[in-house]
Coordinates of C-alpha atoms in Angstrom, one line a residue:
M1 CA 104.9 77.0 104.0
T2 CA 104.0 75.6 107.4
K3 CA 106.4 75.4 110.3
Q4 CA 105.5 72.9 113.0
Y5 CA 107.0 72.4 116.5
K6 CA 106.3 69.6 119.0
V7 CA 106.6 70.7 122.6
E8 CA 106.6 67.9 125.2
R9 CA 107.2 69.8 128.5
D10 CA 108.6 73.1 129.9
G11 CA 108.7 76.1 127.6
F12 CA 109.3 77.0 124.0
S13 CA 109.6 80.3 122.1
F14 CA 109.1 81.0 118.4
V15 CA 108.5 83.9 116.0
V16 CA 105.3 84.5 114.1
P17 CA 105.5 86.9 111.1
K18 CA 102.8 89.4 110.4
D19 CA 99.6 88.1 108.8
H20 CA 100.4 84.5 109.7
H21 CA 98.3 82.0 111.7
F22 CA 99.6 80.2 114.8
K23 CA 97.8 77.2 116.1
F24 CA 98.1 75.3 119.4
E25 CA 96.9 71.7 119.3
L26 CA 96.7 69.1 122.1
L27 CA 98.3 65.8 121.0
E28 CA 97.3 63.5 123.9
G29 CA 94.7 65.2 126.1
P30 CA 94.2 68.0 128.6
Q31 CA 97.2 70.3 129.1
I32 CA 97.0 73.9 130.3
L33 CA 99.1 76.3 128.2
D34 CA 100.3 79.7 129.4
V35 CA 101.3 81.9 126.5
A36 CA 103.3 85.2 126.6
I37 CA 103.4 87.6 123.7
W38 CA 105.7 90.4 122.5
G39 CA 106.1 92.6 119.4
Q40 CA 109.2 91.3 117.7
E41 CA 110.3 94.8 116.5
N42 CA 110.4 96.3 120.0
P43 CA 109.8 93.6 122.6
Q44 CA 111.2 95.6 125.5
N45 CA 108.3 98.1 125.1
E46 CA 105.5 96.5 123.1
F47 CA 103.8 93.4 124.4
L48 CA 100.4 92.0 125.1
S49 CA 98.5 94.3 127.4
M50 CA 96.4 92.2 129.7
S51 CA 94.5 95.2 131.1
H52 CA 93.4 96.6 127.7
T53 CA 92.7 93.1 126.3
L54 CA 90.5 92.5 129.4
W55 CA 88.8 95.8 128.7
M56 CA 88.1 94.8 125.1
N57 CA 87.1 91.2 125.6
D58 CA 86.1 90.6 129.2
R59 CA 88.1 87.8 130.8
K60 CA 87.7 85.1 128.2
I61 CA 89.4 84.4 124.9
T62 CA 87.3 82.9 122.2
K63 CA 86.7 83.0 118.5
G64 CA 86.7 86.7 117.5
S65 CA 88.6 87.9 120.6
T66 CA 91.3 90.5 119.9
L67 CA 94.7 90.7 121.7
W68 CA 96.0 94.2 122.2
S69 CA 99.3 96.0 123.0
D70 CA 99.3 99.6 124.4
Y71 CA 102.7 101.0 123.7
K72 CA 102.2 104.7 122.6
V73 CA 99.3 103.6 120.4
R74 CA 97.0 100.8 121.4
R75 CA 96.6 98.3 118.6
I76 CA 95.5 94.8 117.9
I77 CA 98.5 92.4 117.7
A78 CA 96.6 89.2 117.2
K79 CA 93.1 87.8 116.9
C80 CA 91.5 84.4 117.7
I81 CA 90.0 83.1 114.5
D82 CA 89.1 79.5 115.3
E83 CA 88.9 77.1 118.2
T84 CA 87.4 73.8 119.3
E85 CA 83.8 74.4 120.5
Y86 CA 82.7 73.0 123.8
E87 CA 79.2 72.3 125.0
S88 CA 80.0 73.7 128.4
S89 CA 80.5 77.1 126.9
K90 CA 76.8 77.4 126.7
D91 CA 76.7 77.1 130.5
G92 CA 79.1 80.1 130.9
C93 CA 82.4 78.2 131.2
F94 CA 85.6 79.7 129.8
H95 CA 88.2 77.4 128.2
H96 CA 90.8 80.2 127.3
L97 CA 91.2 83.3 129.4
L98 CA 93.3 86.2 130.4
A99 CA 95.3 85.3 133.5
G100 CA 98.8 85.3 135.0
Y101 CA 101.3 82.5 135.5
C102 CA 102.5 80.3 138.3
D103 CA 106.0 80.7 139.8
D104 CA 108.4 78.5 141.6
E105 CA 107.6 79.5 145.1
E106 CA 103.9 78.7 144.9
N107 CA 104.8 75.4 143.2
Q108 CA 107.2 74.5 146.0
G109 CA 110.2 74.3 143.6
R110 CA 108.6 71.8 141.2
G111 CA 108.7 73.9 138.1
S112 CA 106.6 76.8 137.0
C113 CA 105.3 78.7 133.9
K114 CA 107.5 81.7 135.0
T115 CA 110.6 79.6 134.9
N116 CA 109.6 78.0 131.6
F117 CA 109.1 81.5 130.1
L118 CA 112.4 82.8 131.3
N119 CA 114.3 79.8 130.0
S120 CA 112.7 80.0 126.6
I121 CA 113.1 83.8 126.0
K122 CA 116.8 84.1 126.7
E123 CA 117.5 83.6 123.0
F124 CA 115.7 86.8 122.2
G125 CA 117.6 88.8 124.8
L126 CA 114.6 89.0 127.1
G127 CA 114.5 88.4 130.8
V128 CA 112.4 88.8 133.9
E129 CA 112.1 92.5 133.4
H130 CA 110.3 91.9 130.2
L131 CA 107.8 89.5 131.6
N132 CA 104.8 91.8 132.4
D133 CA 101.8 89.6 133.0
N134 CA 101.5 89.7 129.2
T135 CA 99.9 86.3 129.1
I136 CA 96.9 84.3 128.2
N137 CA 95.9 80.9 129.5
L138 CA 94.7 78.2 127.1
F139 CA 92.7 75.0 127.7
E140 CA 92.1 76.0 131.4
K141 CA 88.4 75.5 132.1
V142 CA 86.8 77.9 134.6
K143 CA 83.4 79.3 135.4
P144 CA 82.5 82.6 137.1
A145 CA 81.5 82.1 140.7
A146 CA 78.1 83.2 142.0
D147 CA 79.5 86.6 143.1
G148 CA 80.4 87.4 139.5
Y149 CA 84.1 88.2 140.4
R150 CA 85.9 85.0 141.2
L151 CA 86.6 82.2 138.7
E152 CA 86.2 78.6 139.8
A153 CA 88.3 75.9 138.2
R154 CA 86.4 73.0 136.6
E155 CA 87.5 69.6 135.2
S156 CA 88.7 70.1 131.7
D157 CA 86.7 69.2 128.6
C158 CA 89.8 69.1 126.5
K159 CA 90.9 66.0 124.6
K160 CA 93.4 64.9 121.9
G161 CA 93.1 67.0 118.8
D162 CA 91.5 70.1 120.4
Y163 CA 93.0 73.4 119.2
I164 CA 92.9 77.2 119.1
T165 CA 94.2 79.3 116.3
F166 CA 95.2 83.0 116.1
K167 CA 96.2 85.4 113.4
S168 CA 99.1 87.8 113.9
Y169 CA 98.7 91.5 113.0
I170 CA 102.4 92.4 113.6
D171 CA 105.6 90.3 113.8
L172 CA 105.4 88.5 117.2
I173 CA 107.6 86.6 119.6
I174 CA 105.6 83.9 121.4
S175 CA 106.6 81.9 124.4
V176 CA 104.4 78.9 125.4
S177 CA 104.7 77.1 128.7
L178 CA 103.3 73.6 129.3
C179 CA 102.0 74.4 132.8
P180 CA 103.2 71.8 135.3
S181 CA 99.7 71.7 136.8
V182 CA 98.5 70.1 133.6
D183 CA 94.9 70.4 134.8
F184 CA 94.1 72.1 138.1
I185 CA 91.4 69.5 139.0
N186 CA 93.4 66.3 138.6
E187 CA 95.9 64.5 140.8
Y188 CA 99.0 65.7 138.9
H189 CA 99.0 69.2 140.3
F190 CA 102.3 70.9 139.8
N191 CA 104.2 67.9 138.4
P192 CA 105.9 68.6 135.0
E193 CA 106.7 64.9 134.5
N194 CA 103.0 64.5 133.6
S195 CA 103.0 67.2 130.9
K196 CA 101.2 66.2 127.7
P197 CA 102.7 67.2 124.3
I198 CA 101.3 69.8 122.0
R199 CA 101.9 70.8 118.4
I200 CA 102.4 74.4 117.3
S201 CA 101.8 75.3 113.6
V202 CA 102.8 78.6 112.0
Y203 CA 101.5 79.2 108.5
E204 CA 100.1 81.9 106.2

């Protein structure tokens, strides 16, 4: 049985049972997604570890990348199993990566992924103390700078119908934010009114 959700702006949280797939699909065009992840059984203590996932995958998320927690025993909590392929990946560009989230202050009060997360996780009894940079960024095109450390934003290659799919290894709580920047290169920087809708599918 497949559950589908359409998200048009702001944030949305949902549950993914163990051994299920969860797919993010763009319905109209480029839209950056910030995604935060917790273990459903013990979300206060077990959540995506950005540091260990970085260690195991470098900075990018692509087909085959594993997402890790590190509560007591480090373990894989999800894996990327499929994605849209982009020609620019051959030139070293990332389209999905490990990165943090924007907040209201840097966005001058025009909405943020942090606020979207916090509003959407209330129903699970979670708050700001449970938001631990446990995030990945999807459909955000970047390329390593010449110094090998910084990441430079590039104009998105994403289009309607593009997707990325993960498989859960434990029961998960997922929060997704439609980033109000939409795409860092274009003129709609930090304007949630220009968010483009996405579809989320959860299935075995």
